[in-house]
Short mmCIF file of C-alpha atoms in Angstrom, two decimals:
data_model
loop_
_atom_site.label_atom_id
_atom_site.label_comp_id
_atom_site.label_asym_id
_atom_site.label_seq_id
_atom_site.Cartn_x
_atom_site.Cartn_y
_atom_site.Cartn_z
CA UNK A 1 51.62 -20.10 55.58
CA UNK A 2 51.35 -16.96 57.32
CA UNK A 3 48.64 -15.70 59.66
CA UNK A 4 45.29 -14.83 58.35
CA UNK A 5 45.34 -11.11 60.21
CA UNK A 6 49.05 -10.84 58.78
CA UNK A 7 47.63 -11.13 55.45
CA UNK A 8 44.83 -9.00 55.86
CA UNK A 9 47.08 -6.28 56.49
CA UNK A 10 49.16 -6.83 53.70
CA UNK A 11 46.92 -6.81 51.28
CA UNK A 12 44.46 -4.00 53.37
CA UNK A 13 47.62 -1.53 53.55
CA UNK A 14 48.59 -2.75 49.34
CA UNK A 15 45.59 -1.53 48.21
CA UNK A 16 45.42 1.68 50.35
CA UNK A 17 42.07 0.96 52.79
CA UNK A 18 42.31 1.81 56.42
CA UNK A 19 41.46 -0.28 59.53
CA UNK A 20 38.59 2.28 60.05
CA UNK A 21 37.31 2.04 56.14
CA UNK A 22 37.57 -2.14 56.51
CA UNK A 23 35.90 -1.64 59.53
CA UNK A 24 32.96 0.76 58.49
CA UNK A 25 32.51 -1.38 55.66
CA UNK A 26 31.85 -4.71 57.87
CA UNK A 27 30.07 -3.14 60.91
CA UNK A 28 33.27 -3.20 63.33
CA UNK A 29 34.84 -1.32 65.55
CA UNK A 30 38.64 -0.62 63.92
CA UNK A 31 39.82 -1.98 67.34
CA UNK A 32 38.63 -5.05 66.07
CA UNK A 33 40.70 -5.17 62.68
CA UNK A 34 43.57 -4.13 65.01
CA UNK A 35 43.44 -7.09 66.96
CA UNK A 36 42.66 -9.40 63.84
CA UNK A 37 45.60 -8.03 62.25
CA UNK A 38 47.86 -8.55 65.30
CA UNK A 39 46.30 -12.25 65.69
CA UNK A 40 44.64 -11.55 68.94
CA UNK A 41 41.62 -11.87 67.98
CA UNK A 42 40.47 -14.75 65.15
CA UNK A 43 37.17 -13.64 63.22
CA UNK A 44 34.43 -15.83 62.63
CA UNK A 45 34.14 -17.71 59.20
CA UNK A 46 31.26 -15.18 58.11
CA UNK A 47 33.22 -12.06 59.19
CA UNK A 48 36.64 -13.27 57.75
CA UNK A 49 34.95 -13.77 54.62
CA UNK A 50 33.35 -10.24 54.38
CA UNK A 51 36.19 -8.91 55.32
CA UNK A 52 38.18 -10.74 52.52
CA UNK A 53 35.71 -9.83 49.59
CA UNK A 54 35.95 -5.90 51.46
CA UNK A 55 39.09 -6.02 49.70
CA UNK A 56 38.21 -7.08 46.67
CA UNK A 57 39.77 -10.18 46.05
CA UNK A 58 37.80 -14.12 46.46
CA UNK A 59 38.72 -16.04 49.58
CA UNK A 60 40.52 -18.86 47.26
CA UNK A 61 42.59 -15.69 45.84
CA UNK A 62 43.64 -14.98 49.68
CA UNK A 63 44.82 -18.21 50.39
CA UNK A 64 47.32 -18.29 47.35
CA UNK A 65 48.43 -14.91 48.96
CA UNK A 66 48.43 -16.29 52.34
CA UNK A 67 50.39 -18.90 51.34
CA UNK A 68 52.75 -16.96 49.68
CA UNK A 69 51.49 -16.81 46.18
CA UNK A 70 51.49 -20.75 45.82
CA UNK A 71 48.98 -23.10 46.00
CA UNK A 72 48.96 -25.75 48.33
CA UNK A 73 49.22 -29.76 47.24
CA UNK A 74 45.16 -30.36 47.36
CA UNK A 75 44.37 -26.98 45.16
CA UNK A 76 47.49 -27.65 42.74
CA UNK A 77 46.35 -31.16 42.07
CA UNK A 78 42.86 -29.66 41.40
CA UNK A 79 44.11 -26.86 39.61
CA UNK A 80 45.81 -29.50 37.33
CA UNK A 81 42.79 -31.63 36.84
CA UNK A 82 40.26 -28.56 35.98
CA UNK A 83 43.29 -27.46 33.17
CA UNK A 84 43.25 -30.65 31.49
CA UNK A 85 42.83 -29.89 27.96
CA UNK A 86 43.37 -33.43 26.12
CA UNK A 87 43.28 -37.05 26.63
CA UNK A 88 47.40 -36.58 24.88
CA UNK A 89 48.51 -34.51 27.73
CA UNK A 90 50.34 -38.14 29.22
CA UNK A 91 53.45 -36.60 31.06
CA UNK A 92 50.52 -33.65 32.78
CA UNK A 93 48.60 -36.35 33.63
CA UNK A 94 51.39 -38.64 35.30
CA UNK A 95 52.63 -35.59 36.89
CA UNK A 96 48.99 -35.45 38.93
CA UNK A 97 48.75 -39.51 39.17
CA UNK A 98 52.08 -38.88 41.43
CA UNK A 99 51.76 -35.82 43.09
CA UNK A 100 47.95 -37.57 44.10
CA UNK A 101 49.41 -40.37 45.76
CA UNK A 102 51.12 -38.72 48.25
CA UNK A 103 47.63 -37.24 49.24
CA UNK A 104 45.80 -40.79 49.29
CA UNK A 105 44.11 -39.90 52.75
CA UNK A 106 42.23 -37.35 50.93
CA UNK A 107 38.94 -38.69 50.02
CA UNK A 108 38.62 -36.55 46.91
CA UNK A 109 41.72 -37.05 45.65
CA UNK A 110 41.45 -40.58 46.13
CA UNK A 111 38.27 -40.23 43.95
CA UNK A 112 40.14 -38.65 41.14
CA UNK A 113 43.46 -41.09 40.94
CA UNK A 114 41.55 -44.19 39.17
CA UNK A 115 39.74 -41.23 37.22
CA UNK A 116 42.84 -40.12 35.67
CA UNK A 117 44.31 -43.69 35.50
CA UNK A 118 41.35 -44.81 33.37
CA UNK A 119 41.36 -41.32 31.45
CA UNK A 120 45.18 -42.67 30.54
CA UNK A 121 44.48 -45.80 29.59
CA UNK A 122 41.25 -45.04 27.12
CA UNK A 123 44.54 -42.70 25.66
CA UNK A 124 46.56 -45.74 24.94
CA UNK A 125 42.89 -47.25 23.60
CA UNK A 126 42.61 -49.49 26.91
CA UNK A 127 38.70 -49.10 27.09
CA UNK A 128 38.13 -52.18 29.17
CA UNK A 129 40.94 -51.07 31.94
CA UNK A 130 39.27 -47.44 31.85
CA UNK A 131 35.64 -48.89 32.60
CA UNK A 132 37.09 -50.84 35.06
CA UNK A 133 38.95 -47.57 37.05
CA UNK A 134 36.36 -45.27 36.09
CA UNK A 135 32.73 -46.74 36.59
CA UNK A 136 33.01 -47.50 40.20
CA UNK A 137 33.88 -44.00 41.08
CA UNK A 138 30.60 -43.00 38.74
CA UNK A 139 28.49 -45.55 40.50
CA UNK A 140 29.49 -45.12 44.17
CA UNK A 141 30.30 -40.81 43.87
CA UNK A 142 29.33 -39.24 40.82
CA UNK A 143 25.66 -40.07 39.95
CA UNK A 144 24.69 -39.65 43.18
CA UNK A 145 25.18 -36.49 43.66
CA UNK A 146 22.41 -33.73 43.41
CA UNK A 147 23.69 -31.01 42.03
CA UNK A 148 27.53 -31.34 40.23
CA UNK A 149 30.01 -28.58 40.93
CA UNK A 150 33.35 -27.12 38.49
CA UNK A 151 35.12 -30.00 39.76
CA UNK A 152 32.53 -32.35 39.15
CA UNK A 153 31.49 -30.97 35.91
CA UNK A 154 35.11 -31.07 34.44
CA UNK A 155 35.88 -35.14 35.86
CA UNK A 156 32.53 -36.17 33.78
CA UNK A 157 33.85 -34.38 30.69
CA UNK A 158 37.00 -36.08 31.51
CA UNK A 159 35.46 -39.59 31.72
CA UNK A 160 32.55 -38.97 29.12
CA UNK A 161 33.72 -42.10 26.70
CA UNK A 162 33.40 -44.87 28.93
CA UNK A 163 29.04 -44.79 28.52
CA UNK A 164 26.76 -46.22 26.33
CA UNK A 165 24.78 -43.59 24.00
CA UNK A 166 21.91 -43.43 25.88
CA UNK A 167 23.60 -42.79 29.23
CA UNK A 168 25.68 -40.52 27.51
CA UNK A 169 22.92 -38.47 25.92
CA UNK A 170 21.38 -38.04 29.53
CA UNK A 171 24.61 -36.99 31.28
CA UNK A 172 25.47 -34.87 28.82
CA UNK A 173 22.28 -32.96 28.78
CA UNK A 174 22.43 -32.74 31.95
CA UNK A 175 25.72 -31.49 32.90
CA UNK A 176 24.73 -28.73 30.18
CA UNK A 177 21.51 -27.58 32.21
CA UNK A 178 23.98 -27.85 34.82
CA UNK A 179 25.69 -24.90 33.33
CA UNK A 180 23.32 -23.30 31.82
CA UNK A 181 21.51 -23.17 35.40
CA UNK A 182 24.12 -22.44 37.57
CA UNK A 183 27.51 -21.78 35.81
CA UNK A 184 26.91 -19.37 33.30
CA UNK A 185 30.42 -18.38 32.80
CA UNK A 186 31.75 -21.92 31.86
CA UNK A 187 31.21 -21.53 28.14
CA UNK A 188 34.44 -23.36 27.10
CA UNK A 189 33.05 -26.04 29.32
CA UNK A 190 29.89 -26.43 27.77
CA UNK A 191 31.23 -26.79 24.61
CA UNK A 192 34.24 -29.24 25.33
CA UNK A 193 30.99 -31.25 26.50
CA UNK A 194 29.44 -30.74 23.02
CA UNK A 195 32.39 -31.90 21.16
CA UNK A 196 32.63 -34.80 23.14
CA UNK A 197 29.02 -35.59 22.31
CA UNK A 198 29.94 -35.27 18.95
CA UNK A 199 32.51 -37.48 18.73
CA UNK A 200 30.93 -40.15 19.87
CA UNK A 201 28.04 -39.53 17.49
CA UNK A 202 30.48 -39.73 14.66
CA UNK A 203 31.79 -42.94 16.14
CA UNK A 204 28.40 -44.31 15.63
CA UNK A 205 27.99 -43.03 12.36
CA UNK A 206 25.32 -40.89 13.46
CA UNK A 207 26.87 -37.75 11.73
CA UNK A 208 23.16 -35.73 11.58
CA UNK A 209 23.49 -35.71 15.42
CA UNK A 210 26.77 -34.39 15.48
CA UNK A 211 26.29 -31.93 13.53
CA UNK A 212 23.60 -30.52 15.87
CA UNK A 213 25.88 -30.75 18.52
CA UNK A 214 28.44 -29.12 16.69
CA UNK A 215 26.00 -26.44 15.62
CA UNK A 216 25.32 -25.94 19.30
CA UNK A 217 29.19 -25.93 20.45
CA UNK A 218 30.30 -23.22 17.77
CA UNK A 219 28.62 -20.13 19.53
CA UNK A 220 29.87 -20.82 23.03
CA UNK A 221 33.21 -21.32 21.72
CA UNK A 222 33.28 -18.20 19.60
CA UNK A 223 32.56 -16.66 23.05
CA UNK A 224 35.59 -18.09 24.63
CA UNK A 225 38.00 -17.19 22.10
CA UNK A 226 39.49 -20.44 22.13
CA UNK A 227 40.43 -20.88 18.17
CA UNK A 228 41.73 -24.52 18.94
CA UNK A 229 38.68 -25.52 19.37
CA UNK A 230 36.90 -23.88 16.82
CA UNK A 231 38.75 -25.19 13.98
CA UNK A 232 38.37 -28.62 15.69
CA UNK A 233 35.24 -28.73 15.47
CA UNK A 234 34.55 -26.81 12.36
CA UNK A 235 36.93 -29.67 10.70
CA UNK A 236 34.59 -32.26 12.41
CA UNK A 237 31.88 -30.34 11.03
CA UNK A 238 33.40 -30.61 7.26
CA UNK A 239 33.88 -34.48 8.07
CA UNK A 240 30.31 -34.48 9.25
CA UNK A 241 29.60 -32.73 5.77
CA UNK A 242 31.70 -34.26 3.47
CA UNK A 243 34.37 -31.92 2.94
CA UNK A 244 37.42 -33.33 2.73
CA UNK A 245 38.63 -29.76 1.36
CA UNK A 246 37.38 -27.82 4.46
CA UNK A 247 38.98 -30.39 6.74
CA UNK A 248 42.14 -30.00 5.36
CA UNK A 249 42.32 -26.54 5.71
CA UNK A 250 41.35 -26.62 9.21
CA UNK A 251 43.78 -28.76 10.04
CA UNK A 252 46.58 -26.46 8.30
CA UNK A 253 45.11 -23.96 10.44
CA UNK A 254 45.84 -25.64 13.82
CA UNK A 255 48.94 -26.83 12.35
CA UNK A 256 49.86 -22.84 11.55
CA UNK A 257 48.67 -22.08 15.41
CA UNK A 258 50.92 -24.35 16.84
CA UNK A 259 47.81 -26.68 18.59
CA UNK A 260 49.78 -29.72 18.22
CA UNK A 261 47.55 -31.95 20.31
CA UNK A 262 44.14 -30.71 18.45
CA UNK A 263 45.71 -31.15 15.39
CA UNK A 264 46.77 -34.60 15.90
CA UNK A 265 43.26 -35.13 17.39
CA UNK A 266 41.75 -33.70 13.71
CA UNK A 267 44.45 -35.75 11.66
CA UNK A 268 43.45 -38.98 13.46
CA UNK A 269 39.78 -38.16 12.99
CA UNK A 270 39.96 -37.57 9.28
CA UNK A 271 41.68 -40.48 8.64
CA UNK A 272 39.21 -42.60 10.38
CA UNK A 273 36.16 -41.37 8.92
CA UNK A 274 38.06 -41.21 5.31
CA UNK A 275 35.07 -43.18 3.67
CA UNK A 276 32.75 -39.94 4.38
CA UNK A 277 34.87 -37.86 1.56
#
């Protein structure tokens, strides 16, 4: 990983500011930036960070350039986890089970390994091993925590099936005001949440609730642009409906998209609840 002033000047002199401009802009004397650049000097967290977002970029975005446009083990693993799609992702999901071991002495990592072990086995319709790798981590970390962050937020959609309906109902709700509140821009979130909720409302024959749900998801995925998900759950909605026709077609539609996983996902789904045509 290179220095943090040797950075700074490599992305300072890429996008054409001077050491006076950075300076000016952050209250400095350009001295200063000189001898941040040459690694005499280290800036304080507060300054390093102004100085970062000077140039326009995020402090994570200047670590993958510090560390030469790669991200290190802990962010890849995390990176991994938050781009998780579906339960039928095995080989992705091995692929972070392993590369997570070798971090074991990292207390959040070691938080998400039995996550994604019990995430596995629900896959392969092992319910009782996934409560049994997945509720301690929700009893001892996750529900007692105030306020859930992206990470957070994206391991309880993850692990959503191992509740009962009621505690369901509750998390659900309020990992959505969670959102709503505080992560605005996590729209494909919000409604991977509202699928889930539906799901598990059509697993309990409550199809009236998940069509509210569903109702609710369709906007925020129109938003998103994600079109896998919008023909997912308008074919859940034509299940919820009766509409074995409409069901059909949306899963020709994923089929014609090439969303292999959602459209195995749909396949399985109208073959289960076959007795609402």
């Amino acid at each position: 990983m290179k220095a943090f002033g040797e950075t700074l000047k490599q992305i300072r002199n890429s996008r054409n500011i001077t050491q006076q401009q950075l300076a000016d802009n952050n209250l400095l004397n350009r001295s200063t930036i000189s001898k941040i650049e040459h690694s005499t000097e280290e800036p304080a967290y507060e300054i390093a960070v102004r100085l970062i977002r000077t140039l326009g970029i995020t402090p994570d975005e200047f670590s993958y350039i510090r560390n030469n446009y790669q991200l290190n083990a802990h962010d890849k693993i995390i990176y991994d986890i938050l781009n998780i799609a579906y339960s039928t992702e095995t080989n992705k999901i091995d692929k972070i089970i392993e590369q997570g071991t070798s971090l074991s002495s990292n207390p959040i990592i070691t938080r998400l390994i039995p996550i994604l072990k019990g995430f596995k086995a629900a896959n392969t319709n092992n319910l009782g091993l996934a409560k049994k790798l997945i509720l301690p981590v929700w009893n001892d970390y996750l529900s007692k925590i105030e306020t859930w962050t992206i990470l957070d937020l994206c391991i309880i959609n993850l692990i959503f099936f191992v509740f009962d309906e009621e505690t369901m109902a509750c998390i659900s709700e309020q990992a959505i005001q969670t959102i709503e509140n505080n992560y605005q821009f996590l729209k494909s979130l919000e409604s991977s949440f509202l699928l889930n909720q539906a799901i598990l409302y059509m697993e309990r024959q409550d199809f009236n609730s998940a069509i509210t749900s569903l109702n609710r998801a369709l906007p925020l995925i129109e938003h998103s642009f994600r079109y896998d998900k919008l023909f997912l759950a308008k074919g859940r909605l034509a299940i919820c409906n009766n509409n074995k026709k409409e069901a059909l077609y949306c899963l020709n539609v994923l089929k014609e998209m090439g969303a292999i996983n959602v459209q195995q996902a749909l396949r399985e789904e109208i073959t289960k609840f076959n007795n609402q045509f």
